[in-house]
Amino acid sequence: MSEYGSHRARKRFGQNFLVDQSIINRIVESIDPHAGQHIVEIGPGQAALTRKLIAALGTKGSIDAIEIDRDLVARLVHEFDAGKLRVHQADAMQFDFSTLPTPLRVVGNLPYNISTPILFRLCEYEERLADMTFMLQKEVVDRMAALAGEDARGRLSVMLQYRFKIDKCFDVPPTAFKPVPAVDSSIVRLTPLGDKRLKPKDEKAFALMVTHAFAKRRKMLRNSLSAWVTPDGWATIGVDPKARAEDLTTLEFVAISDWAFANKA
Ligand code: SAM
């Protein structure tokens, strides 16, 4: 390699580096970078995706990358022209994405230990986002995409689906990485719904209610959400009080939250 020698993967930073070139190419195809665009990459690592993205972005495109590991930052700064790749040595959980040019196309093979918190963090920048394409644990992607009635449906499904269109692209086996992780991975794309997004009347109360409903997911709604909806409220909302949280569509969750808002429950 370079003067830096080989990098020893750090478990605490969730470092499983992509080594399968055909998978790397498929991920870049899913991201669909266009010449001249600007991309934000979380956790570029040893640049498996970064290198191909930079090539696809052409002379006028560039990447802002957020990497926590200072050894990897040093390598990235050494390898790439600063006009093509601006590396921010930072924790993506603390980084202020509003400092970057919009619209944001965010990509990354995310460290699995913080993947869900990062998704919620990026929701704060919803209006600035063009799209996000991530590699995540397959089980997390299944939860993100799960529809009403599916076992994997949970808080993550509802809290992302009211804001984003979620497309699962393809699965990635552990053998595509070094070191080999213990779990399967998947590529997922999130596209903000914009004007088609659902708009609960009180988003904080909506988030709280959804959390509450899934914390007691085996319970019927009339029990788990008794603090939100009175027994006679269910008929007005049009939701079966004997249903369980995982049976509900995202629209039905919004209807419950809006009823509670209107009735000051
Ligand atoms: N993109 C590379 C690839 O596909 O081979 C590396 C992916 S590896 C799964 C995750 C990367 O995220 C590592 O480079 C790791 O150092 C970095 N990372 C871990 N936690 C981070 C954090 N909180 N903020 C920014 N980067 C982080």
Coordinates of C-alpha atoms and ligand atoms in Angstrom, one line a residue:
M1 CA 0.0 0.0 0.0
S2 CA 1.2 3.5 0.7
E3 CA 3.7 4.9 3.2
Y4 CA 0.9 4.4 5.8
G5 CA 1.2 0.6 5.6
S6 CA -1.9 -1.6 6.1
H7 CA -4.7 -0.4 8.3
R8 CA -5.9 -2.6 11.2
A9 CA -9.7 -2.6 11.3
R10 CA -11.1 -1.1 14.5
K11 CA -14.0 -2.9 16.0
R12 CA -15.2 0.1 18.0
F13 CA -15.7 2.1 14.9
G14 CA -17.6 -0.7 13.2
Q15 CA -14.9 -1.1 10.6
N16 CA -15.8 -3.8 8.0
F17 CA -14.3 -2.7 4.7
L18 CA -15.8 -3.6 1.4
V19 CA -13.5 -5.6 -0.7
D20 CA -15.7 -7.2 -3.4
Q21 CA -15.3 -5.1 -6.5
S22 CA -18.5 -6.3 -8.2
I23 CA -20.6 -5.4 -5.0
I24 CA -18.8 -2.0 -4.8
N25 CA -19.8 -1.4 -8.5
R26 CA -23.4 -2.3 -7.8
I27 CA -23.6 0.0 -4.8
V28 CA -22.1 2.9 -6.9
E29 CA -24.8 2.1 -9.6
S30 CA -27.5 2.3 -6.9
I31 CA -26.2 5.6 -5.7
D32 CA -26.3 6.8 -9.4
P33 CA -23.7 9.6 -9.2
H34 CA -23.9 12.2 -12.0
A35 CA -21.0 14.3 -13.3
G36 CA -20.8 17.6 -11.5
Q37 CA -22.8 16.5 -8.4
H38 CA -21.9 16.9 -4.8
I39 CA -22.1 13.9 -2.5
V40 CA -21.7 13.5 1.3
E41 CA -20.2 10.2 2.4
I42 CA -20.4 9.0 6.0
G43 CA -17.5 6.7 7.0
P44 CA -15.4 6.6 3.8
G45 CA -12.9 4.3 5.5
Q46 CA -10.3 3.1 3.0
A47 CA -12.2 4.8 0.1
A48 CA -13.7 1.6 -1.5
L49 CA -16.8 3.6 -2.5
T50 CA -15.2 7.1 -2.5
R51 CA -12.7 6.2 -5.2
K52 CA -15.4 5.1 -7.7
L53 CA -17.7 7.9 -6.7
I54 CA -15.0 10.6 -7.3
A55 CA -14.3 9.0 -10.8
A56 CA -18.0 9.1 -11.6
L57 CA -18.5 12.7 -10.4
G58 CA -16.0 14.0 -13.0
T59 CA -13.9 17.2 -12.9
K60 CA -16.6 19.4 -11.5
G61 CA -18.1 17.1 -8.8
S62 CA -16.9 16.6 -5.3
I63 CA -17.4 14.8 -2.0
D64 CA -17.6 15.9 1.6
A65 CA -16.7 12.9 3.8
I66 CA -17.1 12.5 7.5
E67 CA -14.7 10.0 9.1
I68 CA -14.1 9.5 12.8
D69 CA -10.8 7.6 12.6
R70 CA -7.9 9.9 12.4
D71 CA -5.6 7.4 10.8
L72 CA -8.0 6.8 8.0
V73 CA -8.5 10.6 7.6
A74 CA -4.7 11.0 7.2
R75 CA -4.7 8.4 4.4
L76 CA -7.7 10.0 2.6
V77 CA -6.1 13.5 2.8
H78 CA -2.9 12.0 1.4
E79 CA -4.6 10.1 -1.5
F80 CA -7.1 12.6 -2.8
D81 CA -7.0 16.2 -4.1
A82 CA -8.7 18.5 -1.6
G83 CA -10.8 19.9 -4.4
K84 CA -12.4 16.5 -5.0
L85 CA -12.6 15.2 -1.4
R86 CA -13.0 17.4 1.7
V87 CA -12.5 15.1 4.7
H88 CA -14.0 16.2 8.0
Q89 CA -12.5 14.3 10.9
A90 CA -15.7 14.1 13.0
D91 CA -18.3 12.0 14.6
A92 CA -21.3 11.9 12.2
M93 CA -23.6 11.9 15.2
Q94 CA -22.2 15.4 16.1
F95 CA -21.5 16.8 12.6
D96 CA -23.5 19.8 11.5
F97 CA -24.7 18.8 8.0
S98 CA -26.3 22.2 7.5
T99 CA -22.8 23.5 6.8
L100 CA -22.7 21.5 3.5
P101 CA -24.0 22.6 0.1
T102 CA -27.5 21.5 -0.7
P103 CA -29.3 19.4 -1.9
L104 CA -27.6 16.7 0.1
R105 CA -27.0 13.3 -1.5
V106 CA -25.9 11.3 1.5
V107 CA -24.3 7.9 1.1
G108 CA -22.3 5.4 3.3
N109 CA -21.6 2.0 4.4
L110 CA -22.6 2.9 7.9
P111 CA -21.0 1.6 11.0
Y112 CA -23.7 -0.9 12.3
N113 CA -23.4 0.1 15.9
I114 CA -24.8 3.6 15.3
S115 CA -26.9 3.1 12.1
T116 CA -30.3 3.7 13.6
P117 CA -29.3 6.8 15.6
I118 CA -27.7 8.2 12.4
L119 CA -30.9 7.7 10.4
F120 CA -32.9 9.6 13.1
R121 CA -30.2 12.3 13.2
L122 CA -30.4 12.8 9.4
C123 CA -34.2 13.2 9.6
E124 CA -33.4 16.5 11.2
Y125 CA -32.0 17.6 7.8
E126 CA -35.0 16.3 5.8
E127 CA -35.7 19.5 3.9
R128 CA -32.1 19.7 2.7
L129 CA -31.9 16.1 1.5
A130 CA -32.1 14.9 -2.1
D131 CA -31.7 11.3 -1.2
M132 CA -29.7 8.9 1.0
T133 CA -28.3 5.5 0.0
F134 CA -26.9 3.3 2.7
M135 CA -25.5 -0.1 3.4
L136 CA -27.0 -1.3 6.7
Q137 CA -27.6 -4.5 8.5
K138 CA -30.2 -6.5 6.5
E139 CA -32.4 -6.8 9.6
V140 CA -32.4 -3.0 10.0
V141 CA -33.3 -2.5 6.3
D142 CA -36.1 -5.1 6.6
R143 CA -37.5 -3.1 9.5
M144 CA -37.2 0.2 7.6
A145 CA -39.2 -1.1 4.7
A146 CA -41.7 -3.3 6.6
L147 CA -45.4 -2.5 5.8
A148 CA -48.5 -2.9 7.9
G149 CA -49.0 -6.5 8.9
E150 CA -45.4 -7.6 8.5
D151 CA -43.5 -9.0 11.5
A152 CA -40.5 -6.6 11.0
R153 CA -42.8 -3.6 11.3
G154 CA -41.8 -1.3 14.1
R155 CA -41.1 2.2 15.2
L156 CA -38.3 2.6 12.7
S157 CA -40.7 1.7 9.8
V158 CA -43.3 4.2 10.8
M159 CA -40.9 7.1 11.7
L160 CA -39.1 6.8 8.4
Q161 CA -42.0 5.9 6.1
Y162 CA -44.0 9.1 6.9
R163 CA -41.1 11.1 5.6
F164 CA -39.3 9.0 3.0
K165 CA -39.9 6.6 0.2
I166 CA -37.9 3.5 1.1
D167 CA -36.5 1.3 -1.6
K168 CA -34.5 -1.8 -0.7
C169 CA -32.0 -2.3 -3.5
F170 CA -30.1 -5.6 -2.9
D171 CA -28.6 -7.8 -0.2
V172 CA -24.9 -8.1 0.4
P173 CA -23.3 -11.2 1.9
P174 CA -20.7 -11.0 4.7
T175 CA -18.0 -12.3 2.3
A176 CA -18.0 -8.9 0.6
F177 CA -16.2 -7.4 3.6
K178 CA -12.9 -7.6 5.4
P179 CA -13.1 -8.4 8.2
V180 CA -16.1 -10.6 7.6
P181 CA -19.1 -9.4 9.7
A182 CA -21.4 -11.8 11.5
V183 CA -24.5 -10.4 9.8
D184 CA -26.0 -10.0 6.3
S185 CA -26.2 -6.5 4.9
S186 CA -28.5 -4.7 2.4
I187 CA -28.5 -1.5 0.4
V188 CA -31.4 0.9 0.9
R189 CA -32.3 4.2 -0.6
L190 CA -34.4 6.8 1.2
T191 CA -36.0 9.6 -0.9
P192 CA -37.8 12.4 0.9
L193 CA -41.5 12.4 0.1
G194 CA -41.6 16.2 -0.1
D195 CA -45.2 17.5 -0.6
K196 CA -46.5 13.9 -0.4
R197 CA -45.1 13.5 3.1
L198 CA -47.5 12.9 5.9
K199 CA -47.8 15.8 8.3
P200 CA -49.0 14.9 11.8
K201 CA -50.4 18.0 13.6
D202 CA -47.9 17.6 16.5
E203 CA -44.8 15.7 15.3
K204 CA -43.3 15.3 18.8
A205 CA -46.5 13.8 20.2
F206 CA -46.7 11.6 17.1
A207 CA -43.2 10.2 17.7
L208 CA -43.9 9.6 21.3
M209 CA -47.2 7.8 20.5
V210 CA -45.5 5.6 17.9
T211 CA -42.7 4.7 20.4
H212 CA -45.3 3.9 23.0
A213 CA -47.4 1.7 20.7
F214 CA -44.4 -0.4 19.7
A215 CA -43.0 -0.6 23.2
K216 CA -46.0 -2.7 24.0
R217 CA -46.4 -4.3 20.5
R218 CA -48.1 -7.5 21.7
K219 CA -50.9 -5.5 23.3
M220 CA -54.1 -4.4 21.6
L221 CA -54.1 -0.7 20.8
R222 CA -57.0 0.0 23.1
N223 CA -54.7 -1.0 26.0
S224 CA -51.3 0.2 24.8
L225 CA -52.7 3.6 23.7
S226 CA -55.3 4.1 26.4
A227 CA -53.6 7.4 27.4
W228 CA -54.1 8.7 23.9
V229 CA -57.5 7.5 22.7
T230 CA -60.7 7.2 24.8
P231 CA -62.7 3.9 24.2
D232 CA -65.3 5.7 22.0
G233 CA -62.5 7.5 20.0
W234 CA -61.5 4.5 18.0
A235 CA -64.7 4.5 15.8
T236 CA -64.2 8.1 14.9
I237 CA -60.6 7.4 13.9
G238 CA -61.6 4.4 12.0
V239 CA -59.0 2.0 13.5
D240 CA -59.8 -1.3 15.2
P241 CA -59.0 -1.0 18.9
K242 CA -58.2 -4.7 19.0
A243 CA -55.5 -4.4 16.4
R244 CA -51.8 -4.4 17.4
A245 CA -49.2 -1.7 16.5
E246 CA -47.7 -3.8 13.7
D247 CA -51.0 -4.0 11.9
L248 CA -51.4 -0.3 11.4
T249 CA -50.5 1.8 8.3
T250 CA -48.4 4.9 8.7
L251 CA -51.5 6.9 7.8
E252 CA -53.5 5.3 10.6
F253 CA -50.8 6.2 13.1
V254 CA -51.1 9.8 11.9
A255 CA -54.9 9.6 12.3
I256 CA -54.6 8.4 15.9
S257 CA -52.1 11.2 16.7
D258 CA -54.2 13.9 15.1
W259 CA -57.3 12.6 16.9
A260 CA -55.4 12.8 20.3
F261 CA -54.2 16.3 19.3
A262 CA -57.8 17.5 18.5
N263 CA -59.2 15.9 21.6
K264 CA -56.4 17.0 23.9
A265 CA -55.8 13.4 25.0
Ligands
SAM1 N1 -16.9 3.0 3.4 C1 -15.9 2.0 3.8 C2 -16.2 0.7 3.1 O1 -17.3 0.6 2.6 O2 -15.3 -0.1 3.0 C3 -15.9 1.8 5.3 C4 -17.1 1.3 5.9 S1 -17.0 0.8 7.6 C5 -18.4 -0.2 7.8 C6 -17.6 2.2 8.6 C7 -16.7 3.5 8.5 O3 -17.3 4.5 9.3 C8 -15.3 3.3 9.0 O4 -14.4 3.9 8.2 C9 -15.4 4.0 10.4 O5 -14.1 4.5 10.9 C10 -16.3 5.1 10.2 N2 -17.1 5.5 11.4 C11 -17.4 4.8 12.5 N3 -18.1 5.5 13.3 C12 -18.2 6.8 12.8 C13 -18.8 8.0 13.2 N4 -19.5 8.1 14.4 N5 -18.7 9.1 12.4 C14 -18.0 9.0 11.2 N6 -17.5 7.9 10.8 C15 -17.5 6.8 11.5

